[in-house]
Short mmCIF file of C-alpha atoms in Angstrom, two decimals:
data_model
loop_
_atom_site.label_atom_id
_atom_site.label_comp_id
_atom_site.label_asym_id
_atom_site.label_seq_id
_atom_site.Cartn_x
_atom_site.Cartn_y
_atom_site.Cartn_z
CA UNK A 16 20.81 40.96 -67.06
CA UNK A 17 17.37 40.75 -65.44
CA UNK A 18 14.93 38.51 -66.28
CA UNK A 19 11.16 39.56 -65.98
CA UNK A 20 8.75 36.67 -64.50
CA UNK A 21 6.70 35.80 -67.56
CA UNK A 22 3.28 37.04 -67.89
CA UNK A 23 -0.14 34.73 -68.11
CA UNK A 24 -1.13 34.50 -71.91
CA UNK A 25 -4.62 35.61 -71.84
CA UNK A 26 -7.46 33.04 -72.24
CA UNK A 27 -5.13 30.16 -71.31
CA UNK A 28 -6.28 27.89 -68.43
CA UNK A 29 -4.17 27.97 -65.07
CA UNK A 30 -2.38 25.27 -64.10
CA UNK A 31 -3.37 22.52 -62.52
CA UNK A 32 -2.90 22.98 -58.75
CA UNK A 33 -0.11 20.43 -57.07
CA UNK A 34 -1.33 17.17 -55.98
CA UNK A 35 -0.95 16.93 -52.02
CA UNK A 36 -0.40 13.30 -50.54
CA UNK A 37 -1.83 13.37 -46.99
CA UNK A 38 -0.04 10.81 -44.49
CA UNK A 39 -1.73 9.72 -42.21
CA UNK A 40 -0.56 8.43 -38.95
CA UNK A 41 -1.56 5.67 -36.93
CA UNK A 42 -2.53 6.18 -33.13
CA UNK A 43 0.30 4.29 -31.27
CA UNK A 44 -1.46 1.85 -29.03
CA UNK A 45 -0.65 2.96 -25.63
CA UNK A 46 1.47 0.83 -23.25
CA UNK A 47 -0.67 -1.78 -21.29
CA UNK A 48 0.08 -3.16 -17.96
CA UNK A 49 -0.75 -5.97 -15.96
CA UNK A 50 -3.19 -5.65 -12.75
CA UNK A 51 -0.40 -7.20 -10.68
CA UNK A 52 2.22 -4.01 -11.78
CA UNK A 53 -0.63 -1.40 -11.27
CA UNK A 54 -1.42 -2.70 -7.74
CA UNK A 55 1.89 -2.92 -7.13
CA UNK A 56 2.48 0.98 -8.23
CA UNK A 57 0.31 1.89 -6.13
CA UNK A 58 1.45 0.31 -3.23
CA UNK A 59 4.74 2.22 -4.22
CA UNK A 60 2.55 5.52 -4.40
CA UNK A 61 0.68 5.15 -1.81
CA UNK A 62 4.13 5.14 0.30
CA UNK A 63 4.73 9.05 2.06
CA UNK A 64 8.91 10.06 1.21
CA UNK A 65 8.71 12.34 4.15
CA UNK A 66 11.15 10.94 6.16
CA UNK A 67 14.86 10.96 5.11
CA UNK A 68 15.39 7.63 6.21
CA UNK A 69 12.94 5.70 4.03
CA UNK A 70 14.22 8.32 0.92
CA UNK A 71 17.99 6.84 1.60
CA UNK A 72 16.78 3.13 2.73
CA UNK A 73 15.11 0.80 0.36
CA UNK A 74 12.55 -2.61 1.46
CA UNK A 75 14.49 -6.08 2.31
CA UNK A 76 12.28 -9.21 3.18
CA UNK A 77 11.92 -9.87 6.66
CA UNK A 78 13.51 -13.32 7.46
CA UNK A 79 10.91 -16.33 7.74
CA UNK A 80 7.98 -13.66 7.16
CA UNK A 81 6.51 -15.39 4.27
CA UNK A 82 7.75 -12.33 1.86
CA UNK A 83 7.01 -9.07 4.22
CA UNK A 84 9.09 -6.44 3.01
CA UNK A 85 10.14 -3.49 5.75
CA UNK A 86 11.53 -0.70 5.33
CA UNK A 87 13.39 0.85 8.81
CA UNK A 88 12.08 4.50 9.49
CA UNK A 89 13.80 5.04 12.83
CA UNK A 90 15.72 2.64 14.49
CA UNK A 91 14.71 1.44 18.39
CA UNK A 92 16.92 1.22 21.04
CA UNK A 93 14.86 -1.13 23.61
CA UNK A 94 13.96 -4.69 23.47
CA UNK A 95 12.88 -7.06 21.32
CA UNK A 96 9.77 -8.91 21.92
CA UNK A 97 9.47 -12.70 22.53
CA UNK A 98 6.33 -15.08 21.99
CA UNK A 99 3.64 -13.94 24.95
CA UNK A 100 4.55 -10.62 25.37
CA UNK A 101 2.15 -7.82 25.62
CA UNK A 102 2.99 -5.38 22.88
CA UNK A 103 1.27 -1.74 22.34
CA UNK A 104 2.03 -0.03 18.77
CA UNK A 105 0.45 2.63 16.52
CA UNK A 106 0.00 1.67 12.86
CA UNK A 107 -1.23 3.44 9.69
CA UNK A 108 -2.58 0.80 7.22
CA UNK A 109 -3.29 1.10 3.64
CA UNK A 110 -4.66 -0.97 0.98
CA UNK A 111 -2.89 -0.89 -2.68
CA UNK A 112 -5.30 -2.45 -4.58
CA UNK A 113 -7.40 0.87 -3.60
CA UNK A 114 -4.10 3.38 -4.84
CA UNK A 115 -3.36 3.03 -1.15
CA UNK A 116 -6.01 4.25 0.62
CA UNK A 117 -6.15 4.26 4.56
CA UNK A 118 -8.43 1.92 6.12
CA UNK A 119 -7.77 2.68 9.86
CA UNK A 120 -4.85 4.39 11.73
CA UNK A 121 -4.28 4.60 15.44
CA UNK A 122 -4.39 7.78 15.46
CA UNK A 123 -7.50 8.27 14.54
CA UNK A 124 -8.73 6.83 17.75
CA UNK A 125 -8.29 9.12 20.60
CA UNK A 126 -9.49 8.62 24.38
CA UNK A 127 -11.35 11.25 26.85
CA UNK A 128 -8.33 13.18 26.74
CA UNK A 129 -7.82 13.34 22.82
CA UNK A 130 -4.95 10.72 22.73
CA UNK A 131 -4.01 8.43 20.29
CA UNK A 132 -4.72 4.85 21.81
CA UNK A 133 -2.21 1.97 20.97
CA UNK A 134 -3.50 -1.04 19.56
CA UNK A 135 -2.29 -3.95 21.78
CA UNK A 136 -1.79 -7.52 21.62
CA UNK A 137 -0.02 -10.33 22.33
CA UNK A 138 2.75 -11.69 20.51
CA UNK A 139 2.63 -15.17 19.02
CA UNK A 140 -1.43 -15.40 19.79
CA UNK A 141 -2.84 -15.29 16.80
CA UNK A 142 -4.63 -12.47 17.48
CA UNK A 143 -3.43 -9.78 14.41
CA UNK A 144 -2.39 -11.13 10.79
CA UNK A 145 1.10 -12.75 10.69
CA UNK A 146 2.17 -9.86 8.68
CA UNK A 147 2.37 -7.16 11.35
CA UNK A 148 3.38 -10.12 14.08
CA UNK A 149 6.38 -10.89 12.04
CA UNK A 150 7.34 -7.51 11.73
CA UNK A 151 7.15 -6.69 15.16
CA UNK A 152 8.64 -9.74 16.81
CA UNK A 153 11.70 -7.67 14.63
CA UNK A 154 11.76 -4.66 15.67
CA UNK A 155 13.15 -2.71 19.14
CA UNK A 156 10.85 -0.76 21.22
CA UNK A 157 11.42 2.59 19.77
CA UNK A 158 11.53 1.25 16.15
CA UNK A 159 9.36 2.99 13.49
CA UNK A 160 9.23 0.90 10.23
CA UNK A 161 6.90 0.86 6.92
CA UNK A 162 5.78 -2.96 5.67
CA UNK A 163 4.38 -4.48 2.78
CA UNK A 164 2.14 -7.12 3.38
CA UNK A 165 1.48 -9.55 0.65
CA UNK A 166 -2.23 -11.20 0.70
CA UNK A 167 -0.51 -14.50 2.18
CA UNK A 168 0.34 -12.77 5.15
CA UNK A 169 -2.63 -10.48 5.85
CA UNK A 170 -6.07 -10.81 5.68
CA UNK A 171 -7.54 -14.17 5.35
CA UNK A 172 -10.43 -13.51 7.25
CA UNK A 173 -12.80 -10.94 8.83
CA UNK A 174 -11.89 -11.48 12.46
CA UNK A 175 -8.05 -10.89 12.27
CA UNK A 176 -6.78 -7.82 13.60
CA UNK A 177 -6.27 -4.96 13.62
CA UNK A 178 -9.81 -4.38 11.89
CA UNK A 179 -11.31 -1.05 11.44
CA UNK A 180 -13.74 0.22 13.78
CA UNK A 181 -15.19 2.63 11.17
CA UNK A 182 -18.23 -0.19 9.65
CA UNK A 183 -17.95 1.38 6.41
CA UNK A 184 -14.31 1.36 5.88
CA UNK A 185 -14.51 -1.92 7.49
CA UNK A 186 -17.13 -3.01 5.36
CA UNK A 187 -15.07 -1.71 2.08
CA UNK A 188 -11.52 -3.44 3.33
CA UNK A 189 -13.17 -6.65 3.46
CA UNK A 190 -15.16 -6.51 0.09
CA UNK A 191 -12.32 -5.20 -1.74
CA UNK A 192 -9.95 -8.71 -0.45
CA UNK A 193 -12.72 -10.81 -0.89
CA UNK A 194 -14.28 -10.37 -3.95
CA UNK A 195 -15.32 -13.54 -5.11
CA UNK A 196 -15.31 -12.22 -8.83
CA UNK A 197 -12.16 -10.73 -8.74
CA UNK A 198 -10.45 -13.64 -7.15
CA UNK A 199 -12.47 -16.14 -9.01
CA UNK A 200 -10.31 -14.06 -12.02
CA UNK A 201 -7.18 -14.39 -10.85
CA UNK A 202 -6.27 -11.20 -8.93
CA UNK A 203 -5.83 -12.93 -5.28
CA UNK A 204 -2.33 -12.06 -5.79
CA UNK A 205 -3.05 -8.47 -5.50
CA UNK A 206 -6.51 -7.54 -3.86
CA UNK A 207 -5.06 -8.19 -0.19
CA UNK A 208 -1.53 -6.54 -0.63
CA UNK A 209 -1.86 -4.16 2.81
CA UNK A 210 0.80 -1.48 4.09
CA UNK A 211 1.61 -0.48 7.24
CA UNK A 212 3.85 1.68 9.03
CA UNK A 213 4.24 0.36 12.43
CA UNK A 214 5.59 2.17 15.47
CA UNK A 215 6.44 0.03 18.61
CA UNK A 216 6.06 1.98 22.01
CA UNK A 217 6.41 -1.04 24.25
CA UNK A 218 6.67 -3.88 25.33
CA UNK A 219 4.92 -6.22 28.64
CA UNK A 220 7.21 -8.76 28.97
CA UNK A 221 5.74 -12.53 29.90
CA UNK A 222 6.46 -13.97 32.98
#
């Protein structure tokens, strides 16, 4: 049997339409972070994967470094250096509370010739900060590795070394670590958190 669909009686009044309840959904608040975790992604970031070594490897404190972290790139095969040797290295340094950007790199400065020339120093002088010292009185000649500096351990004042010879990025490492408002806010822990990968080419033994 089929059923027709009924037809509208003339003159009546259509039905009223179907109420509609709308739903409406709160924003979720995104996720917040800490300055300390955001400095400290970047300083992960701001770390190249090139190399198949630091891929497969992963950071371990340096012993009595105050909490430098290295991680080896290539392995040396020469000496070690001792307190008052003469030491020549390239370095790439980075700052991670600026999402790692590169304040100076040794090979960026090139002599007559076009060269990259080593920065040099002497071990146990107090010449560079005790971050980079510590991780080179650990390495061989030969030895490429990537550091993380903590703010203890680098900069604690303009005239340690290795400083930039550029005056403006000079000018923007050292107002970024010593911002009095920023540290006067807590962030000390962060703002002088430097990386650096560190190749050492030799070594001047003391006599």
């Amino acid at each position: 049997m089929v059923i027709a669909a009924a037809a509208p009686v003339a003159g009546a009044a259509p039905p009223p339409p179907k109420k509609t309840k709308t739903v409406t959904l709160a924003a979720a608040s995104p996720l917040t972070a800490t300055r300390r975790h955001l400095f400290l992604a970047a300083a992960a970031s701001a770390l190249p994967t090139a190399a198949a070594s630091a891929a497969a490897g992963r950071f371990t404190e340096i012993p009595s470094s105050g909490g430098v972290k290295a991680l080896e790139l290539r392995e040396g095969s020469g000496d070690v250096p001792a307190d008052g040797d003469q030491v020549a290295i390239h370095y790439y340094g980075r700052l991670a509370a600026k999402q790692g950007w590169r304040f100076d790199s040794t090979y960026d400065h090139k002599d007559a010739t076009g060269d990259p020339i080593p920065f040099v120093f002497t071990v146990g002088s107090g010449k560079v900060i005790p971050g980079i010292e510590a991780a080179v009185k650990s390495m061989r000649v030969g030895g490429l590795r990537r550091v993380v500096i903590p703010p203890s351990q680098g900069y604690q004042n303009t005239s340690q070394e290795p400083i930039p010879p550029n005056f403006f990025d000079r000018q923007r490492l050292f107002t970024t670590i010593f911002n009095p408002t920023r540290l006067a806010n807590g962030e000390g822990s962060t703002l002088g958190i430097v990386i650096f990968d560190i190749e050492l080419l030799s070594i001047r033994q003391h006599t």
